[in-house]
Tab-separated table of C-alpha atoms in Angstrom:
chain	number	residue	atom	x	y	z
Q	766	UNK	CA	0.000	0.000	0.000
Q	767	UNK	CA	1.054	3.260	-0.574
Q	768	UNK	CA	2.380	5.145	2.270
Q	769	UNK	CA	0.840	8.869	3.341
Q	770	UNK	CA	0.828	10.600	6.127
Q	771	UNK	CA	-2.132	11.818	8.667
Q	772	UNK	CA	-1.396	15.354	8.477
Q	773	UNK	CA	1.549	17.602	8.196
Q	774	UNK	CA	3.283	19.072	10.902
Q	775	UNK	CA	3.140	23.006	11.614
Q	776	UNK	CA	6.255	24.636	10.044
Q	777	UNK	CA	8.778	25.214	12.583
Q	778	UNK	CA	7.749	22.822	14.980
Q	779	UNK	CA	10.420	20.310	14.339
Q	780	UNK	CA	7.971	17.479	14.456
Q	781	UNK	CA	7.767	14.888	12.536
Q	782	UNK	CA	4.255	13.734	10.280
Q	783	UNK	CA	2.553	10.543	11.100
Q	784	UNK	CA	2.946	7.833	8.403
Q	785	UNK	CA	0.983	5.074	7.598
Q	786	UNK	CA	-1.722	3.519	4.976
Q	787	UNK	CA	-5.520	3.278	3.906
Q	788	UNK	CA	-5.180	-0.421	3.321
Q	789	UNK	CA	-7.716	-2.007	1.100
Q	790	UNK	CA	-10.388	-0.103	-0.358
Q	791	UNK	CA	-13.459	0.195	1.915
Q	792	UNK	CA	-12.712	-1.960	4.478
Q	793	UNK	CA	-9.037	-0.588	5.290
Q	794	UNK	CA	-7.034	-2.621	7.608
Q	795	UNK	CA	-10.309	-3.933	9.651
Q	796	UNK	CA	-10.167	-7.441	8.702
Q	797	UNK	CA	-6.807	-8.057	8.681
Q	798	UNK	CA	-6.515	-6.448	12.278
Q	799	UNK	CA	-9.628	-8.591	13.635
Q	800	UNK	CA	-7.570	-11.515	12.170
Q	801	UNK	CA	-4.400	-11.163	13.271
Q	802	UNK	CA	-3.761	-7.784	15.724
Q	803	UNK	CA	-0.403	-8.578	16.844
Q	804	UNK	CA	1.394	-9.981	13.532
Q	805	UNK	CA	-0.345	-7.073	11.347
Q	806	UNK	CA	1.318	-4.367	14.129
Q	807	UNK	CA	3.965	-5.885	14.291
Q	808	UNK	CA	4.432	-5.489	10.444
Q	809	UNK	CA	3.591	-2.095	10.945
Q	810	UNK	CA	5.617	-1.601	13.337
Q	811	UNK	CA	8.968	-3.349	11.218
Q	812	UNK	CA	7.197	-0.974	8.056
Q	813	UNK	CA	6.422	2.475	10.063
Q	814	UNK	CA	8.140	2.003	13.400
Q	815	UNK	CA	6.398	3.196	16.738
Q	816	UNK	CA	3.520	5.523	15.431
Q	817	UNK	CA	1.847	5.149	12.348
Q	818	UNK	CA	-1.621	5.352	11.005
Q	819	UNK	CA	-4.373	2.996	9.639
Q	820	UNK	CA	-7.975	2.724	8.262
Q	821	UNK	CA	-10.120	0.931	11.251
Q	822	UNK	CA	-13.878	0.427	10.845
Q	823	UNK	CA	-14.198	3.311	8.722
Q	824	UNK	CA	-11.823	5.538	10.617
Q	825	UNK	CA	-8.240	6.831	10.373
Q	826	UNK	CA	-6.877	5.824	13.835
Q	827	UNK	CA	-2.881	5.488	15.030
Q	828	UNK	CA	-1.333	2.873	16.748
Q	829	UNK	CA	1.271	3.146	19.088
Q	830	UNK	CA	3.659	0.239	19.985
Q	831	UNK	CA	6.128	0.300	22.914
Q	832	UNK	CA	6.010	1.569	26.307
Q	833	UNK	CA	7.321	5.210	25.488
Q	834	UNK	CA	4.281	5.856	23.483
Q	835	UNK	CA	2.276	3.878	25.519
Q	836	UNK	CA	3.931	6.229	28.690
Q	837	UNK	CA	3.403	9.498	26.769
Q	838	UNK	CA	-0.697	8.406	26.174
Q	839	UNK	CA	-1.676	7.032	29.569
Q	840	UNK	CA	0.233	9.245	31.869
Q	841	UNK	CA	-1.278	12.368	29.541
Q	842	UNK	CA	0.312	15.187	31.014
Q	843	UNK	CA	-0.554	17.963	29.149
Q	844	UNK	CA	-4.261	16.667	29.466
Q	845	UNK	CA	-4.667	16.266	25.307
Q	846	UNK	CA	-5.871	12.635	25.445
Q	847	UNK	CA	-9.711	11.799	26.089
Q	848	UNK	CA	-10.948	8.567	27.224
Q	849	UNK	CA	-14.489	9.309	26.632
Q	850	UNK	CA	-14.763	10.056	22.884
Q	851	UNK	CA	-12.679	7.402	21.756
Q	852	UNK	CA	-14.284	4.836	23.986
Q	853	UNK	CA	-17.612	5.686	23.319
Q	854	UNK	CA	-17.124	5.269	19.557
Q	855	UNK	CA	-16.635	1.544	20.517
Q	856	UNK	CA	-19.016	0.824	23.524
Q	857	UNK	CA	-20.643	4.102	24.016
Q	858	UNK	CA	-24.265	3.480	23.729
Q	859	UNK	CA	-23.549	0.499	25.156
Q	860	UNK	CA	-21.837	1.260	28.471
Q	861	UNK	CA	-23.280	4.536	28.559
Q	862	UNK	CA	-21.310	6.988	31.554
Q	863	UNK	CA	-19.176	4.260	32.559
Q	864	UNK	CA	-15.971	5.251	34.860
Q	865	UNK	CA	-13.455	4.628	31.688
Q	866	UNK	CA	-15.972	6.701	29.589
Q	867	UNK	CA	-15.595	10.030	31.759
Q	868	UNK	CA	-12.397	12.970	31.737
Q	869	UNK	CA	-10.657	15.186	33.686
Q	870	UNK	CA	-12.602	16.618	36.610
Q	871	UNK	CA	-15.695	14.985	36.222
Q	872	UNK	CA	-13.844	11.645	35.849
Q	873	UNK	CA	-12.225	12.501	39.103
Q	874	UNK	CA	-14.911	13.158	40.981
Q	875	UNK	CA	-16.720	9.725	40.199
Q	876	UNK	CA	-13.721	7.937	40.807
Q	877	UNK	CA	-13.805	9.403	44.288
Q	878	UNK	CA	-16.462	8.270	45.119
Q	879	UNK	CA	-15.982	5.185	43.560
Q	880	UNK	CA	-13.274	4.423	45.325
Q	881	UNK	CA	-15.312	4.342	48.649
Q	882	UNK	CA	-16.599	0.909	46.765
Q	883	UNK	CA	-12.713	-0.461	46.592
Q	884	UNK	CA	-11.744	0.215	50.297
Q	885	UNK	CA	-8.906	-2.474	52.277
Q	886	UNK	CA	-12.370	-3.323	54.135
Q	887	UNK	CA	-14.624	-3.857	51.278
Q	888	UNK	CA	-12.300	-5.529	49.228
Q	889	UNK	CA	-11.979	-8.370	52.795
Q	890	UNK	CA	-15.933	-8.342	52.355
Q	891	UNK	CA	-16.336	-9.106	49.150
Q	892	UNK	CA	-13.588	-12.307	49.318
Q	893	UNK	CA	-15.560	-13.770	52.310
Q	894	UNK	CA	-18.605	-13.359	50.379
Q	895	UNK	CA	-17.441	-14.949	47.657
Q	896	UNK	CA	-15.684	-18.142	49.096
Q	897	UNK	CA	-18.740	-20.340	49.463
Q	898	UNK	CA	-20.380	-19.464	45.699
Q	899	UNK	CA	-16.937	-20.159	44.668
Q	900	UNK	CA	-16.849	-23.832	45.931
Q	901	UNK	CA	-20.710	-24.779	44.842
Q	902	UNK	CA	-20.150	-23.537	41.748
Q	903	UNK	CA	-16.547	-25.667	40.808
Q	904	UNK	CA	-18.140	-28.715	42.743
Q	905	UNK	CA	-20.736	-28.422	39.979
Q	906	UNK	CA	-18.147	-28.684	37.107
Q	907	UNK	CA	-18.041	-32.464	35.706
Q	908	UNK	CA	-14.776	-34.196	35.331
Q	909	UNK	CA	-13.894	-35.782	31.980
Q	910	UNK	CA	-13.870	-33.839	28.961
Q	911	UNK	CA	-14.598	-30.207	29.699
Q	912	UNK	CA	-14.949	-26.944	28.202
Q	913	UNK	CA	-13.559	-24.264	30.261
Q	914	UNK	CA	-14.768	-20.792	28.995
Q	915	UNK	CA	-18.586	-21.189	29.378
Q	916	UNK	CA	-17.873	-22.642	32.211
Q	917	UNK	CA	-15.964	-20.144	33.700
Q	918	UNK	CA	-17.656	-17.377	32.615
Q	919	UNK	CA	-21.093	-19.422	34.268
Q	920	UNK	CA	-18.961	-18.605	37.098
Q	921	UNK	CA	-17.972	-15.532	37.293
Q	922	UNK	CA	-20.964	-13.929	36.484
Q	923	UNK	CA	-22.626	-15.886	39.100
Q	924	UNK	CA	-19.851	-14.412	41.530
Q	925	UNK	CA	-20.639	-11.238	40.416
Q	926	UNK	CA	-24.429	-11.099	40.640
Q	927	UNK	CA	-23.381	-12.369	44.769
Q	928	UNK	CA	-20.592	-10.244	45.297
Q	929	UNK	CA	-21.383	-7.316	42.996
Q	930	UNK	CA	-25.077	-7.169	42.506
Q	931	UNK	CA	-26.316	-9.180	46.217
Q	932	UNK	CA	-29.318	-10.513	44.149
Q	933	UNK	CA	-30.063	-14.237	43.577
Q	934	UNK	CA	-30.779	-15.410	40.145
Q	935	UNK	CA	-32.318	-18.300	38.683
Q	936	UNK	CA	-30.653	-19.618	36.038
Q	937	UNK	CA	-32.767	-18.534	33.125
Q	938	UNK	CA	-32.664	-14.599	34.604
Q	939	UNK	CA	-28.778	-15.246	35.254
Q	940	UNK	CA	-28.351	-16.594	31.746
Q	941	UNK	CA	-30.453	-13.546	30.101
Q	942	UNK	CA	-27.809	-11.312	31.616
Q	943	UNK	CA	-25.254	-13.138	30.556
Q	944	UNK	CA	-26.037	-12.819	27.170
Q	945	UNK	CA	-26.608	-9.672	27.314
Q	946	UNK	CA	-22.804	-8.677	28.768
Q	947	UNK	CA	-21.955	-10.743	25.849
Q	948	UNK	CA	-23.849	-8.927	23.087
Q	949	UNK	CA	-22.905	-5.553	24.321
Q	950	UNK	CA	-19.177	-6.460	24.363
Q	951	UNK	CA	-19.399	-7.977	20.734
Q	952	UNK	CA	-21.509	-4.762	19.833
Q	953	UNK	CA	-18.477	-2.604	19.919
Q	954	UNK	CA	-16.509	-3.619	17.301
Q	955	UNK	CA	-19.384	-4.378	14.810
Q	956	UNK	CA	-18.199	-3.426	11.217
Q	957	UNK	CA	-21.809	-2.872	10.605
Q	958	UNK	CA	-22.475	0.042	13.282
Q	959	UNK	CA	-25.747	0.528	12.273
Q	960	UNK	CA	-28.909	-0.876	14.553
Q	961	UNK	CA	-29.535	-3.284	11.330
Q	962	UNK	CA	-31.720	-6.092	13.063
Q	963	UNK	CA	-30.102	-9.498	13.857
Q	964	UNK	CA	-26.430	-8.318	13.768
Q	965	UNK	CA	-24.043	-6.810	16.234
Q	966	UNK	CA	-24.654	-3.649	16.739
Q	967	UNK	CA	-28.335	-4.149	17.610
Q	968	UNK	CA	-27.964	-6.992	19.481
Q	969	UNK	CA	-26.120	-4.738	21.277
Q	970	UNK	CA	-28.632	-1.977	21.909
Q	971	UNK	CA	-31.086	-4.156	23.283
Q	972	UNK	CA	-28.886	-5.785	26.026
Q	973	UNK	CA	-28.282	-2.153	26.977
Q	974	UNK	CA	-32.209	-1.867	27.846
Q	975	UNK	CA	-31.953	-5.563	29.126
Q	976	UNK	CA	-29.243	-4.584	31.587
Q	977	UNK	CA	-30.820	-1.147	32.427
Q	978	UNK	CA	-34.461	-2.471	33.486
Q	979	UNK	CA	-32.410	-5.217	35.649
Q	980	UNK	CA	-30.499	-3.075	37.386
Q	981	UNK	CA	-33.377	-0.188	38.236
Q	982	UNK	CA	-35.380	-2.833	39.120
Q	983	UNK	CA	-33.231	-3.814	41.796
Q	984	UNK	CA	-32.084	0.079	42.823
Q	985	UNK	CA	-34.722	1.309	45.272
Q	986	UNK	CA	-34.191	-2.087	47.702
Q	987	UNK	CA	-30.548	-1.298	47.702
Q	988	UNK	CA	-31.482	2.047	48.205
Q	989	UNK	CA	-33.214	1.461	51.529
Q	990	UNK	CA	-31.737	-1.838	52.789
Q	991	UNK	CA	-27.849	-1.041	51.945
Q	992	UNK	CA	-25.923	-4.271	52.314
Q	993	UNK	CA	-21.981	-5.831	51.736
Q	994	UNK	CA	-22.153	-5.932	47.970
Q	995	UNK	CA	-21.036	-3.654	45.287
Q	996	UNK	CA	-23.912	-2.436	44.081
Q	997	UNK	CA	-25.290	-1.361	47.764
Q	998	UNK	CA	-21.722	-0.017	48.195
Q	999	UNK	CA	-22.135	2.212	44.931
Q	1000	UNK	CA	-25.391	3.310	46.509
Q	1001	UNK	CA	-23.886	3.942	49.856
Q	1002	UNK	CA	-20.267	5.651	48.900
Q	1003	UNK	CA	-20.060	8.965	49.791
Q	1004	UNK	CA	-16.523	11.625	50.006
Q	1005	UNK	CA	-15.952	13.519	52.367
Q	1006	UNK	CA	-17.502	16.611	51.288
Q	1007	UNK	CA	-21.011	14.673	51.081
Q	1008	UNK	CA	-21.062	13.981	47.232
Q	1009	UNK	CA	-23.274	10.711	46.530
Q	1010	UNK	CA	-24.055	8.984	42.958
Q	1011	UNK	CA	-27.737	9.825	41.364
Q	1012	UNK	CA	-29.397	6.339	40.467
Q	1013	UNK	CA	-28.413	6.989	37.038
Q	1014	UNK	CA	-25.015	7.297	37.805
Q	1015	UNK	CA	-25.122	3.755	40.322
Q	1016	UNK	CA	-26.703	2.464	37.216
Q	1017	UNK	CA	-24.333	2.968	34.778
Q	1018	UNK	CA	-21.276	2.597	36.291
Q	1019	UNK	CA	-22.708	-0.570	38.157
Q	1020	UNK	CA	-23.366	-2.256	33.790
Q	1021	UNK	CA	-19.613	-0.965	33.147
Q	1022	UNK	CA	-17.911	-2.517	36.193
Q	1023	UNK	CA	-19.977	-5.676	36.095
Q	1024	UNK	CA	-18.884	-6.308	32.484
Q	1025	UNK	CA	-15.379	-5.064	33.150
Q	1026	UNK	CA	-15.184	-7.852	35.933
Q	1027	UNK	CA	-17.122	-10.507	34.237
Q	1028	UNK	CA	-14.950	-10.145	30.827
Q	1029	UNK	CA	-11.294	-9.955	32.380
Q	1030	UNK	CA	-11.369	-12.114	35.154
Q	1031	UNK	CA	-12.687	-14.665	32.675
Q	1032	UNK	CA	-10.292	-14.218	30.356
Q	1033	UNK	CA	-7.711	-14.072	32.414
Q	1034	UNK	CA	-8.012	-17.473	34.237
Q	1035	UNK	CA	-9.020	-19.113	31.090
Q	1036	UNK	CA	-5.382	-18.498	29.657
Q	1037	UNK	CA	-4.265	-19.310	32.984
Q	1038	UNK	CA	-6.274	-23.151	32.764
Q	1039	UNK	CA	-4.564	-22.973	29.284
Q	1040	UNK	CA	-1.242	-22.162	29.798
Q	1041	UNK	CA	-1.017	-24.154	33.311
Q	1042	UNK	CA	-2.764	-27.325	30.854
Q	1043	UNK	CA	0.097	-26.855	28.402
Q	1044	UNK	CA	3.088	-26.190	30.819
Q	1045	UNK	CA	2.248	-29.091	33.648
Q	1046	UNK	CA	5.242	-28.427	35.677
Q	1047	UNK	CA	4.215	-25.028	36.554
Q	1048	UNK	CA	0.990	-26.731	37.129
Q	1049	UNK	CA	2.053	-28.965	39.777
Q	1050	UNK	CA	4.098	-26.115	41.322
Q	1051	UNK	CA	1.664	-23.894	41.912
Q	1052	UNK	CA	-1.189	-26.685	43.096
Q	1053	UNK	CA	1.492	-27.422	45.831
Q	1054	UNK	CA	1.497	-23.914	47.243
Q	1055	UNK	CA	-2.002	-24.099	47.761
Q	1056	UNK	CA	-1.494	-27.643	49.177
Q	1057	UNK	CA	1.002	-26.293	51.569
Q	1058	UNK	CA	-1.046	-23.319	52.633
Q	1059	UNK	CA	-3.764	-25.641	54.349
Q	1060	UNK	CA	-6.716	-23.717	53.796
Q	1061	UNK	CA	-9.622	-25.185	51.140
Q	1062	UNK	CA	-11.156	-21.431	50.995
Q	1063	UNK	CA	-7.978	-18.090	50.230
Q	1064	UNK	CA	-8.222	-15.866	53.173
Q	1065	UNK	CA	-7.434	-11.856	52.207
Q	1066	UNK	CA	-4.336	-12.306	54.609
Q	1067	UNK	CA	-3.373	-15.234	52.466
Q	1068	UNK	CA	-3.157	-13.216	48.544
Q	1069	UNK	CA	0.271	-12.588	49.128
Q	1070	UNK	CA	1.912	-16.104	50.084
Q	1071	UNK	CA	0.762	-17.901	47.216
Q	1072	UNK	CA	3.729	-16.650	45.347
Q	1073	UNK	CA	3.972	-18.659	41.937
Q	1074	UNK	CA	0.257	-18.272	41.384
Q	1075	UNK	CA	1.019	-14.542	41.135
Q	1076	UNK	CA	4.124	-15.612	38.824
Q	1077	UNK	CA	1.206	-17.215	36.493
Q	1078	UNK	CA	-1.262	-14.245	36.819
Q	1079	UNK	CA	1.017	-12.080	35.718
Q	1080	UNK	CA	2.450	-13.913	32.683
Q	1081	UNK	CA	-1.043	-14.805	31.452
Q	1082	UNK	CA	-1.858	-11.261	31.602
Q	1083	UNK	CA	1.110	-10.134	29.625
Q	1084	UNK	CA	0.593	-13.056	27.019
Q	1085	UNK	CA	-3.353	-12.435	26.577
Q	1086	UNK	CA	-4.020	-8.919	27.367
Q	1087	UNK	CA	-7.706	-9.099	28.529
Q	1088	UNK	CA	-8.070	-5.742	27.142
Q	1089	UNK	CA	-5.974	-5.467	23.997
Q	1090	UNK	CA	-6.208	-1.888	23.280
Q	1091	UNK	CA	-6.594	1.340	25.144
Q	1092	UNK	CA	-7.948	4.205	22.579
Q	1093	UNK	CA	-7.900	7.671	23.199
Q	1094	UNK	CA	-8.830	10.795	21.508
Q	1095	UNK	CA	-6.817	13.861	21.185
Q	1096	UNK	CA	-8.709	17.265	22.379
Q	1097	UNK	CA	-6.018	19.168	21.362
Q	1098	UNK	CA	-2.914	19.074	18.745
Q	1099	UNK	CA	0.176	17.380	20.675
Q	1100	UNK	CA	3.201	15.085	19.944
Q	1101	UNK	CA	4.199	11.932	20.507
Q	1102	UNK	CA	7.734	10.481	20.370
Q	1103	UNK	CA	8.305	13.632	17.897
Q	1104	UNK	CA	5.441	13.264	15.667
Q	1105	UNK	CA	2.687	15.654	15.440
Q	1106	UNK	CA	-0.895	14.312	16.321
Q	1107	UNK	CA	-3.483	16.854	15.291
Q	1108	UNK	CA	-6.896	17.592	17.778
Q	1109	UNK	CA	-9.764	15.062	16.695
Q	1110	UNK	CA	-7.300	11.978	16.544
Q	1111	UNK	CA	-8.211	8.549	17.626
Q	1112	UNK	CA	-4.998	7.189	19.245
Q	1113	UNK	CA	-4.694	3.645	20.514
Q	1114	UNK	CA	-2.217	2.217	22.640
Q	1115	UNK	CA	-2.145	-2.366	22.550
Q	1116	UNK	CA	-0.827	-3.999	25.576
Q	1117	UNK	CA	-1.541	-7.019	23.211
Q	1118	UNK	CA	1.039	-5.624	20.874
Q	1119	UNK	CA	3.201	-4.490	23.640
Q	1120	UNK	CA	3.454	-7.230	25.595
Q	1121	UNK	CA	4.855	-9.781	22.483
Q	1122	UNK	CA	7.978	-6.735	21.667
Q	1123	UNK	CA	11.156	-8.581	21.518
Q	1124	UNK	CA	13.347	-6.272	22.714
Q	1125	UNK	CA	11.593	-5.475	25.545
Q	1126	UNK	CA	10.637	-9.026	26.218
Q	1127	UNK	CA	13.215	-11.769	25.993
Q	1128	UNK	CA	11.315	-14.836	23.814
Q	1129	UNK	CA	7.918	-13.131	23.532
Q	1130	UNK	CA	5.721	-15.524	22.826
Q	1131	UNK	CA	6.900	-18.535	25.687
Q	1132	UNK	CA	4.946	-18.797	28.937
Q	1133	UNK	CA	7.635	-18.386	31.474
Q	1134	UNK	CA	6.313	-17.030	34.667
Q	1135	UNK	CA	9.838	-16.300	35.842
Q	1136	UNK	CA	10.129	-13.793	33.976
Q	1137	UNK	CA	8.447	-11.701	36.743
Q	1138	UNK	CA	10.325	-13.252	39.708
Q	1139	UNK	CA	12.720	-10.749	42.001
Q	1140	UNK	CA	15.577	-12.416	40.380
Q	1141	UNK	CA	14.776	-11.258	36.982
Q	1142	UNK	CA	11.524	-9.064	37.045
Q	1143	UNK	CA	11.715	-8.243	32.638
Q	1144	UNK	CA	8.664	-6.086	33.426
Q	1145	UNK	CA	10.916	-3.477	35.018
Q	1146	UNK	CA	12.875	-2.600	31.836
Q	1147	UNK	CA	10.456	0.053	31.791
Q	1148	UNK	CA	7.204	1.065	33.575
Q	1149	UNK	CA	4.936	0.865	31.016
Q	1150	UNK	CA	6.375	-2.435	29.202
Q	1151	UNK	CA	3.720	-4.216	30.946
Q	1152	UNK	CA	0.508	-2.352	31.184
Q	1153	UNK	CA	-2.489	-5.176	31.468
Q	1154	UNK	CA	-4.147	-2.620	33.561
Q	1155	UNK	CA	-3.736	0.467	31.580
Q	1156	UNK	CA	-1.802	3.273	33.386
Q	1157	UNK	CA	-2.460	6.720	34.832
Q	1158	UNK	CA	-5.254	8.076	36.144
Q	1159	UNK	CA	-7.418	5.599	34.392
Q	1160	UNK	CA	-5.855	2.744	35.649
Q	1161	UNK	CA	-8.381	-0.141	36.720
Q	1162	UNK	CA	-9.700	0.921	39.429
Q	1163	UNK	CA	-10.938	-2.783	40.252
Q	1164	UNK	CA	-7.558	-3.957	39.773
Q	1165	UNK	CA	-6.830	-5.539	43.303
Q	1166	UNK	CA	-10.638	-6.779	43.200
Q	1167	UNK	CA	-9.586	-8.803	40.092
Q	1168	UNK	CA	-6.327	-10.603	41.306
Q	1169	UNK	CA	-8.145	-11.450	45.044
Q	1170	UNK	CA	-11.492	-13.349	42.740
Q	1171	UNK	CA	-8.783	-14.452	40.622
Q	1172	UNK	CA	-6.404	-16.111	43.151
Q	1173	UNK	CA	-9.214	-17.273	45.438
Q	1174	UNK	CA	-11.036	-19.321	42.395
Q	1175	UNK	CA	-7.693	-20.689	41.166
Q	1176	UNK	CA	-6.606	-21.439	45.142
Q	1177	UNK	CA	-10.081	-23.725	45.565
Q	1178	UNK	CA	-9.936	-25.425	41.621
Q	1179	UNK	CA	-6.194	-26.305	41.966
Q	1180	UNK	CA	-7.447	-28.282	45.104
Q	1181	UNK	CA	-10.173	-29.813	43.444
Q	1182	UNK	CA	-8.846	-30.495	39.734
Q	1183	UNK	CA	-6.265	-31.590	37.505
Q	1184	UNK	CA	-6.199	-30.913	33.711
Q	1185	UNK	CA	-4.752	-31.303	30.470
Q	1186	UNK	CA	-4.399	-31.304	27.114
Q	1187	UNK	CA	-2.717	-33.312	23.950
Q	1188	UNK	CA	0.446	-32.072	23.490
Q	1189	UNK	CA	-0.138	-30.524	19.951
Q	1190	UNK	CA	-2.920	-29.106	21.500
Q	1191	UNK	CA	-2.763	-25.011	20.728
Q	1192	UNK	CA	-5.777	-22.951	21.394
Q	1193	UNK	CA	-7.569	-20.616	18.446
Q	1194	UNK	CA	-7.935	-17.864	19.904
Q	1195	UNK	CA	-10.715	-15.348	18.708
Q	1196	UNK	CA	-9.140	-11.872	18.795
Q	1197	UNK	CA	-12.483	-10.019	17.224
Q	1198	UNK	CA	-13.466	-8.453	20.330
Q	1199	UNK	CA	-11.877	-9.608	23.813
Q	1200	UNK	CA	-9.498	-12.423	23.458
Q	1201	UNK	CA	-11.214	-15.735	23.788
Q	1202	UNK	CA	-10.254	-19.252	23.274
Q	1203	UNK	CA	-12.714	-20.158	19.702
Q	1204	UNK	CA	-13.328	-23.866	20.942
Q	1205	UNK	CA	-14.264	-22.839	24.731
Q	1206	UNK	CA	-10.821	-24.205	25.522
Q	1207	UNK	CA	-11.402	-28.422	25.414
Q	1208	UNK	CA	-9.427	-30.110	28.444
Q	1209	UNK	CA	-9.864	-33.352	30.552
Q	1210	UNK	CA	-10.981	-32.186	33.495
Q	1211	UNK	CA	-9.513	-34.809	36.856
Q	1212	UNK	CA	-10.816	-34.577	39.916
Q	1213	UNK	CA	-7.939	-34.879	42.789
């Protein structure tokens, strides 16, 4: 393809223009990117080096590769980048106001109060909560051969409408909402973006409603009767200078963190089963930790002494990014790595992408959890060179929440099961929205 570039830069500014490609005719690079993210960046990045611009659903957006772009984006220090117009041209009307959707001052003040929701003390609530649903719901999985994603993702959201939501569902209600996390996640990176019945996009418009009238139905009871879940917490949280969340607001951002929980956590501890199947050394190694700490239910004291577990969290998260990109939108001409990015740029920094660089990461694409141990900790060859959680001030804000559910289900199924796969066995995984295994992930499931 013929290269271009986005727009030249002002005379006398000593920056550099932005270079890059259409790709194909109409459809751009979309197809190959849905494909194939990290080899077609990676050719970009061999063609154009660490900025460079492409034709995405429609839309001229630049990718940055490599932790100094990804610093110069996420730390945004001369305020220029905006989460919520770039975000909301992916999920917008589908997670409507949600914390990652909000800037600047009014993004701070929700996270504020927020953060009430994400307290030491909350956080030791929600894992006692959650240790007993945890148990029931692996006791119900059936050894032999097993598919692990709907599975776990049966589980987490049940966790999540205990811990998060304090309702009990039946399971026809439980799997409605499922689907409809599911169809509003899918929605956003619809090539059709257009509510054309039967297809993404309006699939995804619908679950919206579907997850709306749940949650408003529920409000005015957690309203008056409060309670040790999320969802009373996001009712309850208040700062210091009295500020409280309007039931719209509890609303939305209780549909955004729900599917931000749901989604990752799933994700991640599916490549964990994965990656733990395919390595069974590591497998072993980390079931005997648990083993040794004596406990069939993970105490909050306890998330720091199962050490190689976090060796395995960690890797998993740099190897399958739950969230493989991080857009952003610029309000305002600025540079990055000395090229000019004009205002009304979409700008997206992949952890995905980042996360496989070879010369920041030493064999890229081999699971070695040692890579993050204090005798070699790779991660540190820069701050932003691993990034699962985004950076700045719109890191994930339920980022400890995810590794204590994470640890604490992968504490109580490494107790309970073994599993495996052949040995040519290599997952497909389906990179067209969030990264998930094609196949559900097929293992033989062992009881112990």
């Amino acid at each position: 393809m013929a290269t271009s570039v986005l727009a030249e830069a002002p005379e006398g500014s000593g920056l550099k223009p932005i270079p890059g490609d259409a790709g194909l005719p109409f459809v751009g690079q979309t197809l190959a990117t849905l494909r194939d993210p990290i080899g077609i960046a990676h050719k970009r990045y061999e063609k154009y080096g660490p900025v460079s611009w492409g034709k995405i659903l429609g839309r001229r957006m630049v990718a940055l590769q490599g932790p100094e772009a990804a610093e110069a984006v996420l730390v945004n220090r001369d305020k220029a980048f905006a989460n919520g117009p770039a975000w909301s041209f992916f999920i917008g009307p589908f997670f409507y106001r949600g914390i990652m959707l909000l800037d600047f001052d009014e993004h701070l003040h929700h996270r504020r109060i927020m953060q009430q929701a994400f307290t030491r003390d909350r956080l030791r609530g929600y894992q006692q909560a959650m240790g007993s649903g945890i148990g029931s719901g692996l006791e119900a999985w059936q050894p032999g051969p097993f598919k692990v994603l709907p599975h776990m993702k049966q589980l987490t959201l049940d966790l999540a409408t205990d811990v998060f939501m304090g309702v009990e569902l039946d399971r026809k209600e439980a799997d409605r909402i499922n689907r409809a996390f599911v169809d509003a996640v899918r929605a956003g990176l619809a090539i059709v973006r257009y509510p054309v019945p039967g297809l993404r996009w309006s699939n995804g418009l619908k679950a919206r409603k579907v997850l709306e009238e749940f949650f408003y139905r529920h409000l005015p009871a957690k309203r008056a009767n409060g309670g040790e879940d999320l969802f009373s917490a996001l009712c309850e949280a208040e700062t210091d200078d009295g500020h409280r969340f309007s039931d719209e607001d509890v609303v939305n951002h209780m549909i955004f963190v729900l599917m931000a929980a749901h989604d990752t956590s799933t994700i991640t501890m599916t490549t964990m089963l994965y990656y733990l199947a395919k390595n069974p050394e590591w497998q072993e190694k980390v079931r005997g930790e648990s083993l040794a700490l004596g406990k069939p239910v993970l105490e909050f004291e306890d998330l720091d002494t199962l050490i190689s577990l976090d060796l395995v969290m960690k890797e998993s998260l740099r190897l399958v990014a739950p969230v493989p990109g991080l857009p952003r939108h610029t309000v305002k001409d600025t540079s990055i790595l000395g090229y000019h990015v004009p205002a009304g740029t979409t700008v997206t920094v992949s952890p995905n992408v980042n996360h496989h660089l070879a010369e920041y990461w030493p064999d890229p694409d081999r699971f070695d959890p040692d890579r993050f141990a204090k005798h070699r900790r790779e991660d540190k060859v820069h701050q932003y060179a691993w990034e699962p959680f985004g950076g700045g001030v719109h890191k994930c804000i339920g980022l400890h929440f995810a590794g204590m559910q994470i640890k604490s289900v992968m504490h109580q199924l490494l107790l309970r099961y073994r599993w495996s796969v052949p040995a040519d066995y290599e997952w497909p995984l389906d990179m067209s929205t969030l990264p998930v295994p094609k196949d559900g992930l097929p293992v033989t499931l062992e009881r112990i």
